[in-house]
Structures are given as structure tokens and as C-alpha cells.
Short mmCIF file of C-alpha atoms and ligand atoms in Angstrom, two decimals:
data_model
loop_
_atom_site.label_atom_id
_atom_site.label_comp_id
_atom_site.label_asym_id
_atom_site.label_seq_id
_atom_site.Cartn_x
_atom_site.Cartn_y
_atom_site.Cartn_z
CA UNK A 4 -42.65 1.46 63.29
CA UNK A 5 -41.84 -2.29 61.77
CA UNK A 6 -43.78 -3.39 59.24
CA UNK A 7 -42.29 -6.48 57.59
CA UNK A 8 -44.14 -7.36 54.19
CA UNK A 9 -41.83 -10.40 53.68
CA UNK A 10 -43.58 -12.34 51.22
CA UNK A 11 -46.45 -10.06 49.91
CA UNK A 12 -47.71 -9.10 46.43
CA UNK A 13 -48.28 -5.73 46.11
CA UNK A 14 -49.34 -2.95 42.98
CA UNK A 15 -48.36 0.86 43.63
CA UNK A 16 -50.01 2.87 41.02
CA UNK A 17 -48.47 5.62 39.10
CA UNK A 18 -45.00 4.08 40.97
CA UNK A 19 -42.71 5.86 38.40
CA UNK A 20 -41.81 8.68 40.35
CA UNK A 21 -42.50 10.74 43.38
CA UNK A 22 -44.60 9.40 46.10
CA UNK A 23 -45.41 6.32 44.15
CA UNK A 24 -42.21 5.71 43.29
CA UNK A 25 -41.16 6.54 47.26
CA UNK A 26 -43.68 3.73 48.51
CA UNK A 27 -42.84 0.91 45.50
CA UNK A 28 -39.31 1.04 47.26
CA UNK A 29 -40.10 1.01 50.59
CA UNK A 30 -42.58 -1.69 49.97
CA UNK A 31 -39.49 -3.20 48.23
CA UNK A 32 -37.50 -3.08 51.16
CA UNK A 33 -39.65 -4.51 53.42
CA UNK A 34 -39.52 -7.39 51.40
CA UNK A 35 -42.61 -7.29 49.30
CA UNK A 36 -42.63 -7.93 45.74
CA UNK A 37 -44.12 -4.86 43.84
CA UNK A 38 -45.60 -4.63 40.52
CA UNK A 39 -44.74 -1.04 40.03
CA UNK A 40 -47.68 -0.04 37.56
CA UNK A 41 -47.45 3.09 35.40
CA UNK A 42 -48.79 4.63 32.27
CA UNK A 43 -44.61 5.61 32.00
CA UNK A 44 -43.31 2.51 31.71
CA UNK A 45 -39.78 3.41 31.31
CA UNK A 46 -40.06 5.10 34.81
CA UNK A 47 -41.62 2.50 36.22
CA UNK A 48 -38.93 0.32 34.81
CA UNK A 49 -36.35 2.59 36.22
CA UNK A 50 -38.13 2.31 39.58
CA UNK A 51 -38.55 -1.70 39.65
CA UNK A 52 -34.98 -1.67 39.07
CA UNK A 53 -33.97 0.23 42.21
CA UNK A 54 -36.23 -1.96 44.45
CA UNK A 55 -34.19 -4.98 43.69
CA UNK A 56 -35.84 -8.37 42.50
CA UNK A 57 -38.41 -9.09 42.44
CA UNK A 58 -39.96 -5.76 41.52
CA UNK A 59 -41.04 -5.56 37.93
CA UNK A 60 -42.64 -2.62 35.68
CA UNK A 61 -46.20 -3.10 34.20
CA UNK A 62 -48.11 -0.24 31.68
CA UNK A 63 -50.95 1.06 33.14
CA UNK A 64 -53.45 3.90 32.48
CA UNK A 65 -55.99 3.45 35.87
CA UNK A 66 -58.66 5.53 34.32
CA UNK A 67 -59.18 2.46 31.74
CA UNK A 68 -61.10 -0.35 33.26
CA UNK A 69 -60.15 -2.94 30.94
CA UNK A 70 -56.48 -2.45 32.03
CA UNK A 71 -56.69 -2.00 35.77
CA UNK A 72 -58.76 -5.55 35.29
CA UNK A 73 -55.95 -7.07 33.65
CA UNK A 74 -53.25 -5.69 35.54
CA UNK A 75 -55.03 -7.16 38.61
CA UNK A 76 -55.61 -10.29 36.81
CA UNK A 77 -52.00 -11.07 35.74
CA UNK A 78 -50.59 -10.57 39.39
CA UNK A 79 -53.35 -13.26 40.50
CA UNK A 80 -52.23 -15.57 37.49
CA UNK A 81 -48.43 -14.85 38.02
CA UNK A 82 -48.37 -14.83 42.46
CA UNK A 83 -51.75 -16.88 42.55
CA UNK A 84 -53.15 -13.72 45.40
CA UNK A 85 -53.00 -10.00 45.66
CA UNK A 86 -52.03 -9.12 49.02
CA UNK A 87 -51.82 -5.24 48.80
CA UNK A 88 -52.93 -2.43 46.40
CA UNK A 89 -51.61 1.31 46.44
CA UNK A 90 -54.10 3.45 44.95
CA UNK A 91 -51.09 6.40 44.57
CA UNK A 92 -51.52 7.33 40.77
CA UNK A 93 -53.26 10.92 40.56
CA UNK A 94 -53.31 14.55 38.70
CA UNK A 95 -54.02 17.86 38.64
CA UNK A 96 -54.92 20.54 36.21
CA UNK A 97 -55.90 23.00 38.50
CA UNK A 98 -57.62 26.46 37.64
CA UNK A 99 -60.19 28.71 39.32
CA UNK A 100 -63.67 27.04 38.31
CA UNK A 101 -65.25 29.89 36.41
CA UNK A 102 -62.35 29.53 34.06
CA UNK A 103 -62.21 25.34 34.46
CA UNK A 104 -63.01 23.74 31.34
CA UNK A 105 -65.07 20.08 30.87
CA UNK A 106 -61.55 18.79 30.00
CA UNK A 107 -59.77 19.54 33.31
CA UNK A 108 -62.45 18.38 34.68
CA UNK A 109 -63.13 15.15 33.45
CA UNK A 110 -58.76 14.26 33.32
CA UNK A 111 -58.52 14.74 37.06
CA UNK A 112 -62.00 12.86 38.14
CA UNK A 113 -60.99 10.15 35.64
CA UNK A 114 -57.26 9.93 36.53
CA UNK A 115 -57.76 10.22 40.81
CA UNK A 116 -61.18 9.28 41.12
CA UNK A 117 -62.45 6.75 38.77
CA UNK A 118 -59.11 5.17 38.60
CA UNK A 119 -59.10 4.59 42.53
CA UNK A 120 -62.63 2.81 42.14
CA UNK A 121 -61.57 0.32 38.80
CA UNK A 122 -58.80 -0.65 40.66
CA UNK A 123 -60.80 -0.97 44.21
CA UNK A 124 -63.11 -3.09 42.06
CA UNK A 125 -60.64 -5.01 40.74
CA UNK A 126 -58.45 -5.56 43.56
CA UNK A 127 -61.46 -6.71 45.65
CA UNK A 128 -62.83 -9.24 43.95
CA UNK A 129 -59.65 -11.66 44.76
CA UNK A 130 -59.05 -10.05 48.01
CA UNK A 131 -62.91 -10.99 49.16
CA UNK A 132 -61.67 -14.54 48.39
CA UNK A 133 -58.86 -15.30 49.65
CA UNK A 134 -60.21 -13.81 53.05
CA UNK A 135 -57.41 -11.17 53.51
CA UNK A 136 -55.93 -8.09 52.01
CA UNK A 137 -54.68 -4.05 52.17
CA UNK A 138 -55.88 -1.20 50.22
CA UNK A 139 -54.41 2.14 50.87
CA UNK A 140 -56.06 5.14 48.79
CA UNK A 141 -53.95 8.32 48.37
CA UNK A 142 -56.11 10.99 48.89
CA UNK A 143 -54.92 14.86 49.64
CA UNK A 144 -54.90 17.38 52.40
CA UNK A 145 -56.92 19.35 49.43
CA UNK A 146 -60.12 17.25 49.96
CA UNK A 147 -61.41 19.86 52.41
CA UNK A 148 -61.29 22.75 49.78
CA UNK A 149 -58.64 24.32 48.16
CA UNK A 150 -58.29 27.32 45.97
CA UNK A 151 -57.81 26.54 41.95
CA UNK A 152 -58.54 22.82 42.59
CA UNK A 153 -62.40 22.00 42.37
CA UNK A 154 -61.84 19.00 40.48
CA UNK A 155 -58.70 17.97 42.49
CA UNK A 156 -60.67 18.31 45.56
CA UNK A 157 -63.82 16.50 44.24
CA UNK A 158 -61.80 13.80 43.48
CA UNK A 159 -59.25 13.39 46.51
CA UNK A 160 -62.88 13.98 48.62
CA UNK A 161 -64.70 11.25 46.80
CA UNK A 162 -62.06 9.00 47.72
CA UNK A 163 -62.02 9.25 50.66
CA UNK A 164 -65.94 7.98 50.31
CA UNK A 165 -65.14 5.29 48.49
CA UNK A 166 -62.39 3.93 51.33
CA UNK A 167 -64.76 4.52 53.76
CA UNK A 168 -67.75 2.45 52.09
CA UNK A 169 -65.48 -0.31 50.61
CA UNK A 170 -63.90 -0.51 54.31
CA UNK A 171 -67.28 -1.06 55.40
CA UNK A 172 -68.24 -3.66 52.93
CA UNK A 173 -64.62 -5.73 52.81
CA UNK A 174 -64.24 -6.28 56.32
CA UNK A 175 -66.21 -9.00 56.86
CA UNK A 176 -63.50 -10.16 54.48
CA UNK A 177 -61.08 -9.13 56.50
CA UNK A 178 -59.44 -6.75 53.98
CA UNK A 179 -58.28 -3.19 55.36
CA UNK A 180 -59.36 0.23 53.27
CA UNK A 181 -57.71 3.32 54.44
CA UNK A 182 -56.86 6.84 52.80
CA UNK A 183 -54.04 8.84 53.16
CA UNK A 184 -54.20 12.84 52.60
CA UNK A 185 -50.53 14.04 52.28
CA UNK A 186 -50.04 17.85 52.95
CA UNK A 187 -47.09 19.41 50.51
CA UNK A 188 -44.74 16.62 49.35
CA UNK A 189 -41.83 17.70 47.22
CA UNK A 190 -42.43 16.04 43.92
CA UNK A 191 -42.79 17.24 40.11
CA UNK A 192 -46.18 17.49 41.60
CA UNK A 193 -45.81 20.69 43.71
CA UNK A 194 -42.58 21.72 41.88
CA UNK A 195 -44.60 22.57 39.15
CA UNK A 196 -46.62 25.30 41.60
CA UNK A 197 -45.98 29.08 41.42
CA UNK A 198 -43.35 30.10 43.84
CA UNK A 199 -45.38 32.58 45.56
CA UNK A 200 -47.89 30.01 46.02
CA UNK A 201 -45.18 27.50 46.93
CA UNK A 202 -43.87 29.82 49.32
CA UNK A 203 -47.19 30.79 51.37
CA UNK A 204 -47.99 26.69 51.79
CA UNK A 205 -44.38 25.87 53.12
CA UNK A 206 -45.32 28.88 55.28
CA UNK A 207 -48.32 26.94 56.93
CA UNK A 208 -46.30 24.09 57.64
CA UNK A 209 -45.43 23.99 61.69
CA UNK A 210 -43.00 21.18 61.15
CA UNK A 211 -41.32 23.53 59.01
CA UNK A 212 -40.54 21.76 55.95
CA UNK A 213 -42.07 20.07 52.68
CA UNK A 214 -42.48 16.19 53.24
CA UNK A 215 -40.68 13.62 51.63
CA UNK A 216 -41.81 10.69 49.43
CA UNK A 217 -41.04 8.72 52.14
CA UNK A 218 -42.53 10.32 54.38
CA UNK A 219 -46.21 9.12 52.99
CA UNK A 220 -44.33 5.62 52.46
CA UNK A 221 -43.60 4.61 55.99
CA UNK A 222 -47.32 5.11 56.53
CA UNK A 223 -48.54 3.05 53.74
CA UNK A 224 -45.93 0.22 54.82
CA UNK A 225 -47.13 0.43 58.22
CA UNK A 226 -50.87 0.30 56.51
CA UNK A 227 -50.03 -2.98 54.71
CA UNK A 228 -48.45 -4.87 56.85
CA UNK A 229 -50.13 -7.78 59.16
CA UNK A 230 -49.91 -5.39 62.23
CA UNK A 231 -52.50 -2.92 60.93
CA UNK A 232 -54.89 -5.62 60.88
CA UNK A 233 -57.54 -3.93 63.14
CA UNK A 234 -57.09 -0.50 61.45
CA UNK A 235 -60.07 0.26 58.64
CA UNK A 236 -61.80 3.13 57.04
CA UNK A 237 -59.02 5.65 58.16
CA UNK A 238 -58.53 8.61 57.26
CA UNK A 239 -55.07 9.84 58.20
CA UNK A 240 -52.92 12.99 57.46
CA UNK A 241 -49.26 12.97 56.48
CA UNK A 242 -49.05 16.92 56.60
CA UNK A 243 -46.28 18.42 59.05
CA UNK A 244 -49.47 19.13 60.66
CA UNK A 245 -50.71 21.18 57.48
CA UNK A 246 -54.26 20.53 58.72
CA UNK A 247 -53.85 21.29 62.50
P1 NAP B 13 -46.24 12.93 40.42
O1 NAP B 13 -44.85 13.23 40.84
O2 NAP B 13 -46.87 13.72 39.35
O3 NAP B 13 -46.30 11.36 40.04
C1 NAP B 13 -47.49 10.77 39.62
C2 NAP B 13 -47.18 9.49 38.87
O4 NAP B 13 -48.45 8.94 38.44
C3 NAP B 13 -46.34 9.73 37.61
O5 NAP B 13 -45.40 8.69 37.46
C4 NAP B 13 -47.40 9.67 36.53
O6 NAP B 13 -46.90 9.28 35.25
C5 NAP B 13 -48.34 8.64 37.05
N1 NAP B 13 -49.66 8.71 36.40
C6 NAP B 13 -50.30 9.82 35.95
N2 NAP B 13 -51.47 9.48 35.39
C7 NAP B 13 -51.56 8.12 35.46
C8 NAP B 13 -52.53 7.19 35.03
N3 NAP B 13 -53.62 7.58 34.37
N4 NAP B 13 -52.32 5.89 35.28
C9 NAP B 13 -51.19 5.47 35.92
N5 NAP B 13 -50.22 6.31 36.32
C10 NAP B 13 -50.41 7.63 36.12
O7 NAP B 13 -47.25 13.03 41.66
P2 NAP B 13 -46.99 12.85 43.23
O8 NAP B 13 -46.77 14.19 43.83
O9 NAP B 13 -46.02 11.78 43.48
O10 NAP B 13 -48.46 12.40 43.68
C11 NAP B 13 -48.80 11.04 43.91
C12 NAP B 13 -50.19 10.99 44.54
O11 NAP B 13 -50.17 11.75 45.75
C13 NAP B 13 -51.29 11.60 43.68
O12 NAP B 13 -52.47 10.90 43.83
C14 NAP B 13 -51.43 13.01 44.25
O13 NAP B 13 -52.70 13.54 44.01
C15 NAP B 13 -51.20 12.71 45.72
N6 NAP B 13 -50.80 13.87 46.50
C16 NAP B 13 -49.62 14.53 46.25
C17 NAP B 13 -49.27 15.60 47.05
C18 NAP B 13 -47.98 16.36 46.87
O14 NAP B 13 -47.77 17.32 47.60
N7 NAP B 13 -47.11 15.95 45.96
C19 NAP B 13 -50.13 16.04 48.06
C20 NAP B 13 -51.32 15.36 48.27
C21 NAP B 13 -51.64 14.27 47.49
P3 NAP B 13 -46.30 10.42 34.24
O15 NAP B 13 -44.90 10.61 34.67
O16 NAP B 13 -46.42 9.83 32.89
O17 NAP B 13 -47.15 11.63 34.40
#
């Protein structure tokens, strides 16, 4: 799959580490320059750093509005477009819902749901101008229901509404919207799961292994580049066939 970004602007949320930080660099290296956007900057500075120039950090919480407007805003001012946004930054505080409390709740819808639709918003508003552009949502393989996670899977599912809607209503606009559900990708993420657990989903893999970071990146390359032009309102697993 070539997907040459030579030349395009890009933001990858929560790009400090794991699968963000696995798509900033291939973005990177398919010559885009990424604005690798995290509420850890140091990470994110760590991460800009291995992509090469001209990939550069930037602080950013996505479940504030005021700065996913202004982290939008200052690629327009500094690149004068936005070509492609990665909607990657997410969380999880997962527990079984008659012990979930309003807090876990409202950190993960706020985090992987609200922050997907500020910086939708945001993103949009330029893209719809200039006539062209890429969003790529990460959503999860836990959209369809999953054990401990009723506010993961609200949010990862509502996402995948929102793609769908603003695919419908950007395309006259020519901008892409598509969602990504990776399976079990080994990050801090699903490091931090109970082995047991851990064990019985590597199980129900039949490619036989965790995914990779890059795994998830080649797809959102792929995604962003000029030849996925005709491609919209996707929804598309990256699961070792997780789902099958
Ligand atoms: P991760 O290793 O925990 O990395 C997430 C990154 O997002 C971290 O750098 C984190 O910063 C940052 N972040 C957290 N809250 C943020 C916020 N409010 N604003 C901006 N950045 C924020 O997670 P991952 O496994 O790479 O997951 C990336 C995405 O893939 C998430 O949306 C996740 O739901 C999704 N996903 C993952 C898997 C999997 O198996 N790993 C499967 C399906 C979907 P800190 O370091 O400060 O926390």
C-alpha cells in the first residue's frame, strides 16, 4: 500500500505514545509534517523528535474546546490549511457498571467522545473551505459491547456516529471521515489489563498475535493520503480478525 503524504499538514492526537505515537511517525515518514498534539508534552516532544523535521510537539487536552480550537487555529495560521486530522487520543477507566461511578463515566465520554467531536468541529470548518481534507477517528473493536467497559464502548460507538454523519455532511466538500476500530494493540493501554484477561483476548486472535502500533498506522496513512479519495464513512477493523 503507497500512500505518499509529501507535503501535508497533519494533527495526531494523544501522539505521545502508543498508537498515536505509531501513526505521528509513519505520517512522518511519508513525508507529512505532523503537529504531534498531546496533553504530555514532553512525550509528544520526544515523539516529534523521532519523526524528523518538521514534526513539532503542541499541549493539548481534546476534551477542552477552547484548546482543540486553537490548536486547529495555529496550524491554519502557521501552514495556511489543515490537510489531515487523527482523532487517536482516548481512555479508559473501565469497571463493571453497577460499580461505575459518574467520574469514570464522564473522563472516558469526555476524553474519546467529546474530544473526537471539538476537534471534528474544529478541523472542519477550514477543511469545508479549502474544498479538501482527511479525518480518521480511532474508534475500538469494543464499540459492539464489551465486558467492564460501558463507557468505553459508549464512547468508541458514538464515534463511530459521528464519522458516519460528518462523512455524510463533508463530502460535498470533498473531505473523507472514516473510523478505525483496532482489536488488541500492545500499548500501556492493554499492558495495563489483568493477565488472565490479557491472556483469554490474545486467545481470540486467529492471526495469532497482539497488533502493533503500526499496524493501525499503515491504515490511517493509507486513509490520508490522495488515493483514498473515494473512500468515506468507513468503518474498518484492524483486529487480526478479532471481530470475525
Ligand atoms: P495509550 O498508550 O494510553 O496512549 C494514549 C495517548 O493519549 C497518551 O499519550 C495520552 O497521554 C494521550 N491522552 C490521554 N488523554 C488525552 C487528552 N485528554 N488529550 C490529549 N491526549 C490525551 O493508548 P493507545 O493504546 O495508544 O490508544 C490510542 C487510541 O486507540 C485510543 O483512542 C484507544 O481508545 C484506541 N484503541 C486502543 C486499543 C489498544 O488495544 N491499545 C484498541 C482499540 C482502540 P498520557 O500519557 O498523558 O496519558
Amino acid at each position: 500500500m503507497s500512500a505518499s503524504l509529501e507535503g501535508k499538514i497533519a494533527i495526531v492526537t494523544g501522539a505521545g505514545r502508543g498508537i498515536g505515537e505509531g501513526i505521528a511517525r509513519k505520517l512522518g515518514a511519508e513525508g507529512a509534517t505532523v503537529a504531534c498534539a498531546d496533553v504530555n508534552t514532553e512525550d509528544a516532544g520526544r515523539v516529534a523528535q523521532a519523526c524528523g523535521h518538521p514534526a513539532y510537539a503542541v499541549r493539548l487536552d481534546v476534551s477542552r474546546a477552547s484548546e482543540c480550537d486553537s490548536v486547529v487555529q495555529a496550524t491554519v495560521d502557521r501552514h495556511g490549511r489543515l490537510d489531515v486530522l487523527v482523532n487517536n487520543a482516548g481512555i479508559n477507566r473501565d469497571a463493571m457498571l453497577h460499580k461505575m461511578t459518574d467520574e469514570q463515566w464522564d473522563q472516558v465520554i469526555s476524553v474519546d467522545l467529546t474530544g473526537v467531536f471539538f476537534m471534528a468541529r474544529a478541523a472542519s470548518r477550514g477543511m469545508r473551505s479549502q474544498g479538501s481534507g482527511r479525518i480518521v477517528n480511532i474508534s475500538s473493536a469494543s464499540w459492539m459491547g464489551n465486558v467492564g467497559q460501558a463507557n468505553y464502548a459508549a464512547a468508541k460507538a458514538g464515534v463511530i456516529g459521528l464519522s458516519r454523519t460528518a462523512a455524510r455532511e463533508l463530502a460535498r466538500s470533498q473531505v473523507t471521515v472514516n473510523a478505525i476500530c483496532p482489536g488488541f494493540i500492545d500499548t500501556a493501554m492493554t499492558r495495563g489489563i489483568p493477565q488472565q484477561i490479557r491472556e483469554a483476548q490474545l486467545a481470540r486472535i486467529p492471526l495469532g498475535r497482539a497488533g502493533q502500533p503500526a499496524d493501525v498506522a499503515a491504515l490511517v496513512a493509507f486513509l490520508a493520503s490522495d488515493e483514498a479519495g473515494y473512500i468515506t464513512g468507513e468503518v474498518i477493523n484492524v483486529g487480526g480478525g478479532y471481530v470475525l
